[in-house]
C-alpha atoms as a PDB file:
ATOM      1  CA  MET A   1      55.990 -20.649  25.529  1.00  0.00           C
ATOM      2  CA  LYS A   2      54.245 -17.823  23.725  1.00  0.00           C
ATOM      3  CA  ASN A   3      51.875 -18.139  20.791  1.00  0.00           C
ATOM      4  CA  ALA A   4      52.555 -17.006  17.244  1.00  0.00           C
ATOM      5  CA  VAL A   5      50.505 -15.371  14.518  1.00  0.00           C
ATOM      6  CA  VAL A   6      52.214 -15.836  11.153  1.00  0.00           C
ATOM      7  CA  TYR A   7      51.180 -13.577   8.280  1.00  0.00           C
ATOM      8  CA  ILE A   8      51.907 -14.595   4.681  1.00  0.00           C
ATOM      9  CA  HIS A   9      51.482 -11.918   2.033  1.00  0.00           C
ATOM     10  CA  GLY A  10      50.343 -12.253  -1.560  1.00  0.00           C
ATOM     11  CA  LYS A  11      52.236 -11.408  -4.725  1.00  0.00           C
ATOM     12  CA  GLY A  12      53.672  -7.914  -4.526  1.00  0.00           C
ATOM     13  CA  GLY A  13      52.853  -7.774  -0.826  1.00  0.00           C
ATOM     14  CA  SER A  14      55.135  -7.232   2.132  1.00  0.00           C
ATOM     15  CA  VAL A  15      55.833  -8.646   5.579  1.00  0.00           C
ATOM     16  CA  ASP A  16      55.030  -5.153   6.872  1.00  0.00           C
ATOM     17  CA  GLU A  17      51.344  -5.950   6.301  1.00  0.00           C
ATOM     18  CA  ALA A  18      51.574  -8.175   9.385  1.00  0.00           C
ATOM     19  CA  HIS A  19      51.532  -5.047  11.567  1.00  0.00           C
ATOM     20  CA  HIS A  20      47.886  -4.497  10.625  1.00  0.00           C
ATOM     21  CA  TYR A  21      46.901  -7.495  12.735  1.00  0.00           C
ATOM     22  CA  GLU A  22      48.761  -6.549  15.910  1.00  0.00           C
ATOM     23  CA  LYS A  23      45.709  -4.740  17.278  1.00  0.00           C
ATOM     24  CA  PHE A  24      43.757  -7.995  17.455  1.00  0.00           C
ATOM     25  CA  PHE A  25      46.156  -9.800  19.811  1.00  0.00           C
ATOM     26  CA  ASN A  26      47.592  -9.326  23.286  1.00  0.00           C
ATOM     27  CA  TYR A  27      51.124  -9.743  24.639  1.00  0.00           C
ATOM     28  CA  GLU A  28      50.796 -13.539  24.602  1.00  0.00           C
ATOM     29  CA  TYR A  29      51.154 -13.507  20.806  1.00  0.00           C
ATOM     30  CA  ASP A  30      54.113 -12.655  18.595  1.00  0.00           C
ATOM     31  CA  ILE A  31      52.971 -11.288  15.215  1.00  0.00           C
ATOM     32  CA  ILE A  32      55.395 -12.474  12.544  1.00  0.00           C
ATOM     33  CA  GLY A  33      55.547 -11.651   8.838  1.00  0.00           C
ATOM     34  CA  PHE A  34      57.004 -14.507   6.778  1.00  0.00           C
ATOM     35  CA  ASP A  35      59.239 -13.033   4.084  1.00  0.00           C
ATOM     36  CA  TYR A  36      59.255 -16.028   1.774  1.00  0.00           C
ATOM     37  CA  LYS A  37      61.260 -15.957  -1.459  1.00  0.00           C
ATOM     38  CA  SER A  38      59.724 -18.806  -3.468  1.00  0.00           C
ATOM     39  CA  LYS A  39      57.772 -18.160  -6.651  1.00  0.00           C
ATOM     40  CA  LEU A  40      57.175 -21.790  -7.638  1.00  0.00           C
ATOM     41  CA  PRO A  41      54.949 -24.150  -5.633  1.00  0.00           C
ATOM     42  CA  TRP A  42      57.536 -26.907  -5.145  1.00  0.00           C
ATOM     43  CA  GLU A  43      60.054 -24.320  -3.921  1.00  0.00           C
ATOM     44  CA  ALA A  44      57.403 -22.841  -1.621  1.00  0.00           C
ATOM     45  CA  LYS A  45      56.580 -26.237  -0.140  1.00  0.00           C
ATOM     46  CA  ALA A  46      60.182 -26.808   0.909  1.00  0.00           C
ATOM     47  CA  GLU A  47      60.638 -23.237   2.162  1.00  0.00           C
ATOM     48  CA  PHE A  48      57.332 -23.114   4.062  1.00  0.00           C
ATOM     49  CA  GLN A  49      57.832 -26.484   5.732  1.00  0.00           C
ATOM     50  CA  LYS A  50      61.337 -25.582   6.878  1.00  0.00           C
ATOM     51  CA  TYR A  51      60.195 -22.207   8.205  1.00  0.00           C
ATOM     52  CA  PHE A  52      57.191 -23.562  10.067  1.00  0.00           C
ATOM     53  CA  THR A  53      59.168 -26.443  11.576  1.00  0.00           C
ATOM     54  CA  ASP A  54      61.198 -23.779  13.352  1.00  0.00           C
ATOM     55  CA  ILE A  55      58.062 -21.818  14.316  1.00  0.00           C
ATOM     56  CA  PHE A  56      56.395 -24.892  15.806  1.00  0.00           C
ATOM     57  CA  SER A  57      59.502 -25.655  17.866  1.00  0.00           C
ATOM     58  CA  ARG A  58      59.432 -22.222  19.492  1.00  0.00           C
ATOM     59  CA  TYR A  59      55.734 -21.502  20.017  1.00  0.00           C
ATOM     60  CA  ASN A  60      52.928 -23.201  21.846  1.00  0.00           C
ATOM     61  CA  GLU A  61      50.171 -22.317  19.378  1.00  0.00           C
ATOM     62  CA  VAL A  62      50.186 -20.990  15.815  1.00  0.00           C
ATOM     63  CA  ILE A  63      47.537 -18.992  13.971  1.00  0.00           C
ATOM     64  CA  LEU A  64      47.972 -18.526  10.228  1.00  0.00           C
ATOM     65  CA  ILE A  65      46.858 -15.472   8.244  1.00  0.00           C
ATOM     66  CA  ALA A  66      47.506 -15.698   4.517  1.00  0.00           C
ATOM     67  CA  ASN A  67      46.614 -13.684   1.454  1.00  0.00           C
ATOM     68  CA  SER A  68      46.093 -14.693  -2.196  1.00  0.00           C
ATOM     69  CA  ILE A  69      48.963 -16.868  -3.483  1.00  0.00           C
ATOM     70  CA  GLY A  70      50.420 -16.858   0.020  1.00  0.00           C
ATOM     71  CA  ALA A  71      47.314 -18.801   1.020  1.00  0.00           C
ATOM     72  CA  TYR A  72      47.766 -21.197  -1.916  1.00  0.00           C
ATOM     73  CA  PHE A  73      51.374 -21.887  -0.952  1.00  0.00           C
ATOM     74  CA  SER A  74      50.193 -22.493   2.623  1.00  0.00           C
ATOM     75  CA  LEU A  75      47.458 -24.868   1.496  1.00  0.00           C
ATOM     76  CA  ILE A  76      49.855 -27.086  -0.447  1.00  0.00           C
ATOM     77  CA  SER A  77      52.619 -26.936   2.178  1.00  0.00           C
ATOM     78  CA  LEU A  78      51.203 -26.908   5.682  1.00  0.00           C
ATOM     79  CA  SER A  79      48.257 -29.306   5.778  1.00  0.00           C
ATOM     80  CA  GLU A  80      50.071 -31.785   8.021  1.00  0.00           C
ATOM     81  CA  ASN A  81      51.210 -29.187  10.561  1.00  0.00           C
ATOM     82  CA  PHE A  82      49.514 -28.241  13.796  1.00  0.00           C
ATOM     83  CA  ILE A  83      47.958 -24.875  13.056  1.00  0.00           C
ATOM     84  CA  LYS A  84      45.214 -23.863  15.459  1.00  0.00           C
ATOM     85  CA  LYS A  85      43.326 -21.748  12.935  1.00  0.00           C
ATOM     86  CA  ALA A  86      43.766 -20.308   9.436  1.00  0.00           C
ATOM     87  CA  MET A  87      42.413 -16.956   8.257  1.00  0.00           C
ATOM     88  CA  PHE A  88      42.560 -16.638   4.459  1.00  0.00           C
ATOM     89  CA  VAL A  89      41.969 -13.381   2.586  1.00  0.00           C
ATOM     90  CA  SER A  90      41.192 -13.815  -1.141  1.00  0.00           C
ATOM     91  CA  PRO A  91      42.951 -17.179  -1.277  1.00  0.00           C
ATOM     92  CA  ILE A  92      43.887 -18.839  -4.550  1.00  0.00           C
ATOM     93  CA  VAL A  93      42.192 -22.219  -4.103  1.00  0.00           C
ATOM     94  CA  ASP A  94      42.176 -23.663  -7.648  1.00  0.00           C
ATOM     95  CA  MET A  95      45.468 -22.778  -9.271  1.00  0.00           C
ATOM     96  CA  GLY A  96      44.946 -25.245 -12.107  1.00  0.00           C
ATOM     97  CA  ASN A  97      41.684 -23.619 -13.141  1.00  0.00           C
ATOM     98  CA  LEU A  98      43.259 -20.170 -12.849  1.00  0.00           C
ATOM     99  CA  ILE A  99      46.071 -21.172 -15.208  1.00  0.00           C
ATOM    100  CA  LEU A 100      43.629 -22.739 -17.688  1.00  0.00           C
ATOM    101  CA  ASN A 101      41.511 -19.570 -17.669  1.00  0.00           C
ATOM    102  CA  ILE A 102      44.572 -17.476 -18.520  1.00  0.00           C
ATOM    103  CA  MET A 103      45.464 -19.905 -21.305  1.00  0.00           C
ATOM    104  CA  SER A 104      41.919 -19.740 -22.661  1.00  0.00           C
ATOM    105  CA  ARG A 105      41.933 -15.925 -22.739  1.00  0.00           C
ATOM    106  CA  LEU A 106      45.228 -15.988 -24.630  1.00  0.00           C
ATOM    107  CA  ASN A 107      44.101 -18.821 -26.935  1.00  0.00           C
ATOM    108  CA  ILE A 108      46.925 -21.097 -25.770  1.00  0.00           C
ATOM    109  CA  SER A 109      46.169 -24.820 -25.878  1.00  0.00           C
ATOM    110  CA  GLU A 110      47.520 -27.395 -23.454  1.00  0.00           C
ATOM    111  CA  GLU A 111      49.233 -29.063 -26.413  1.00  0.00           C
ATOM    112  CA  LYS A 112      51.048 -25.835 -27.262  1.00  0.00           C
ATOM    113  CA  LEU A 113      52.155 -25.314 -23.654  1.00  0.00           C
ATOM    114  CA  TYR A 114      53.314 -28.931 -23.450  1.00  0.00           C
ATOM    115  CA  LYS A 115      55.401 -28.542 -26.606  1.00  0.00           C
ATOM    116  CA  GLU A 116      56.900 -25.157 -25.734  1.00  0.00           C
ATOM    117  CA  LYS A 117      57.210 -25.849 -21.976  1.00  0.00           C
ATOM    118  CA  THR A 118      57.194 -22.118 -21.112  1.00  0.00           C
ATOM    119  CA  ILE A 119      55.246 -19.283 -22.752  1.00  0.00           C
ATOM    120  CA  THR A 120      55.613 -15.636 -21.803  1.00  0.00           C
ATOM    121  CA  THR A 121      52.287 -13.794 -21.644  1.00  0.00           C
ATOM    122  CA  PRO A 122      51.657 -10.166 -22.731  1.00  0.00           C
ATOM    123  CA  PHE A 123      51.407  -9.148 -19.061  1.00  0.00           C
ATOM    124  CA  GLY A 124      54.824 -10.531 -18.172  1.00  0.00           C
ATOM    125  CA  GLU A 125      53.788 -13.761 -16.470  1.00  0.00           C
ATOM    126  CA  ASN A 126      55.228 -17.049 -17.658  1.00  0.00           C
ATOM    127  CA  LEU A 127      52.927 -19.988 -18.295  1.00  0.00           C
ATOM    128  CA  SER A 128      54.749 -23.210 -17.499  1.00  0.00           C
ATOM    129  CA  TRP A 129      53.841 -26.802 -18.276  1.00  0.00           C
ATOM    130  CA  GLU A 130      55.913 -27.892 -15.262  1.00  0.00           C
ATOM    131  CA  TYR A 131      53.916 -25.549 -13.008  1.00  0.00           C
ATOM    132  CA  LEU A 132      50.549 -26.727 -14.346  1.00  0.00           C
ATOM    133  CA  SER A 133      51.587 -30.373 -14.029  1.00  0.00           C
ATOM    134  CA  TYR A 134      52.738 -29.871 -10.445  1.00  0.00           C
ATOM    135  CA  VAL A 135      49.460 -28.214  -9.484  1.00  0.00           C
ATOM    136  CA  ARG A 136      47.472 -31.083 -10.977  1.00  0.00           C
ATOM    137  CA  ASN A 137      49.616 -33.738  -9.312  1.00  0.00           C
ATOM    138  CA  ASN A 138      49.504 -32.082  -5.892  1.00  0.00           C
ATOM    139  CA  PRO A 139      45.872 -31.371  -5.031  1.00  0.00           C
ATOM    140  CA  ILE A 140      44.996 -29.482  -1.868  1.00  0.00           C
ATOM    141  CA  THR A 141      44.109 -31.510   1.208  1.00  0.00           C
ATOM    142  CA  TRP A 142      43.276 -29.387   4.250  1.00  0.00           C
ATOM    143  CA  ASP A 143      41.427 -30.054   7.505  1.00  0.00           C
ATOM    144  CA  ILE A 144      42.622 -27.139   9.655  1.00  0.00           C
ATOM    145  CA  PRO A 145      39.808 -24.914  11.009  1.00  0.00           C
ATOM    146  CA  THR A 146      39.593 -22.131   8.437  1.00  0.00           C
ATOM    147  CA  ASN A 147      37.788 -18.860   7.781  1.00  0.00           C
ATOM    148  CA  ILE A 148      37.785 -17.321   4.302  1.00  0.00           C
ATOM    149  CA  LEU A 149      37.174 -13.713   3.313  1.00  0.00           C
ATOM    150  CA  TYR A 150      36.108 -13.462  -0.330  1.00  0.00           C
ATOM    151  CA  ALA A 151      35.237 -10.473  -2.493  1.00  0.00           C
ATOM    152  CA  LYS A 152      32.404 -10.791  -4.998  1.00  0.00           C
ATOM    153  CA  ASN A 153      34.447  -8.824  -7.550  1.00  0.00           C
ATOM    154  CA  ASP A 154      37.489 -11.081  -7.199  1.00  0.00           C
ATOM    155  CA  ASN A 155      38.951 -11.400 -10.704  1.00  0.00           C
ATOM    156  CA  MET A 156      41.092 -14.419  -9.803  1.00  0.00           C
ATOM    157  CA  THR A 157      38.546 -16.861  -8.385  1.00  0.00           C
ATOM    158  CA  SER A 158      34.837 -17.244  -9.062  1.00  0.00           C
ATOM    159  CA  LEU A 159      32.261 -17.327  -6.280  1.00  0.00           C
ATOM    160  CA  GLU A 160      31.305 -20.869  -7.320  1.00  0.00           C
ATOM    161  CA  THR A 161      34.915 -22.063  -7.084  1.00  0.00           C
ATOM    162  CA  MET A 162      35.422 -20.443  -3.694  1.00  0.00           C
ATOM    163  CA  THR A 163      32.129 -21.736  -2.308  1.00  0.00           C
ATOM    164  CA  ASN A 164      32.845 -25.273  -3.501  1.00  0.00           C
ATOM    165  CA  PHE A 165      36.280 -25.155  -1.933  1.00  0.00           C
ATOM    166  CA  ALA A 166      34.955 -23.803   1.369  1.00  0.00           C
ATOM    167  CA  ASN A 167      32.362 -26.600   1.468  1.00  0.00           C
ATOM    168  CA  LYS A 168      35.025 -29.193   0.675  1.00  0.00           C
ATOM    169  CA  ILE A 169      37.256 -28.200   3.599  1.00  0.00           C
ATOM    170  CA  ASN A 170      34.373 -27.207   5.919  1.00  0.00           C
ATOM    171  CA  ALA A 171      35.521 -23.588   6.081  1.00  0.00           C
ATOM    172  CA  ASN A 172      33.430 -20.564   6.963  1.00  0.00           C
ATOM    173  CA  ILE A 173      33.196 -18.130   4.056  1.00  0.00           C
ATOM    174  CA  THR A 174      32.339 -14.438   4.323  1.00  0.00           C
ATOM    175  CA  ILE A 175      31.570 -12.511   1.130  1.00  0.00           C
ATOM    176  CA  MET A 176      31.979  -8.775   0.593  1.00  0.00           C
ATOM    177  CA  ASP A 177      29.693  -7.602  -2.204  1.00  0.00           C
ATOM    178  CA  ASN A 178      31.797  -4.590  -3.207  1.00  0.00           C
ATOM    179  CA  GLY A 179      35.180  -6.110  -2.450  1.00  0.00           C
ATOM    180  CA  GLU A 180      38.078  -6.833  -4.811  1.00  0.00           C
ATOM    181  CA  HIS A 181      40.773  -9.492  -4.795  1.00  0.00           C
ATOM    182  CA  PHE A 182      43.105  -6.949  -3.206  1.00  0.00           C
ATOM    183  CA  PHE A 183      41.525  -5.572  -0.039  1.00  0.00           C
ATOM    184  CA  HIS A 184      42.945  -2.058   0.320  1.00  0.00           C
ATOM    185  CA  LYS A 185      40.239   0.630   0.167  1.00  0.00           C
ATOM    186  CA  LYS A 186      38.960   2.098   3.419  1.00  0.00           C
ATOM    187  CA  GLU A 187      35.566   0.385   3.332  1.00  0.00           C
ATOM    188  CA  GLN A 188      37.217  -2.895   2.362  1.00  0.00           C
ATOM    189  CA  MET A 189      39.645  -2.725   5.280  1.00  0.00           C
ATOM    190  CA  ILE A 190      36.816  -1.949   7.702  1.00  0.00           C
ATOM    191  CA  PHE A 191      34.963  -5.003   6.381  1.00  0.00           C
ATOM    192  CA  LEU A 192      38.136  -7.100   6.728  1.00  0.00           C
ATOM    193  CA  ASP A 193      38.667  -5.932  10.314  1.00  0.00           C
ATOM    194  CA  ASN A 194      35.085  -6.715  11.289  1.00  0.00           C
ATOM    195  CA  TRP A 195      35.385 -10.179   9.705  1.00  0.00           C
ATOM    196  CA  PHE A 196      38.637 -10.812  11.507  1.00  0.00           C
ATOM    197  CA  LYS A 197      37.272  -9.744  14.886  1.00  0.00           C
ATOM    198  CA  GLU A 198      34.250 -11.988  14.430  1.00  0.00           C
ATOM    199  CA  PHE A 199      36.115 -15.154  13.551  1.00  0.00           C
ATOM    200  CA  ILE A 200      39.484 -14.936  15.265  1.00  0.00           C
END
């Protein structure tokens, strides 16, 4: 049986991003982009578990690469699966805190969200009491060997939050001083490639 590298994109991303990682692996590995459809964590958990059950049946070894919310969906869905190694780029690791920060900026109280159930924000995202409740009731548990790439200018997750999370799951964390949540500029991609080569 061959080995698999499964890439999971972030919001607005594409399975085509998986091609970037082909250069790091030889013929023994199939590089696969997972084109998931879920937008809600409980939907993602069901979809991810079904998809990876099939992957595990067909491959000897699985390496996971995941970006942003794709990493969050992986963290809440795949902790009990046999993944050899996880490589996370700008992962969302504290969704509850992220939601509360958005609510705070918009001056929306938990009581208001509870009463209204769903609130549409000025930037088109819906805040949902069901979503927040799910996140709180389903904390991340993860003991798969993991490497994290974090950008100091990440506007989604603070350095303190990421460092605490990395310590909690015994992950290696690499920090790019001039990076952003979305790694895309030339110097950022060079940094990402060097990180990947070092830890894969």
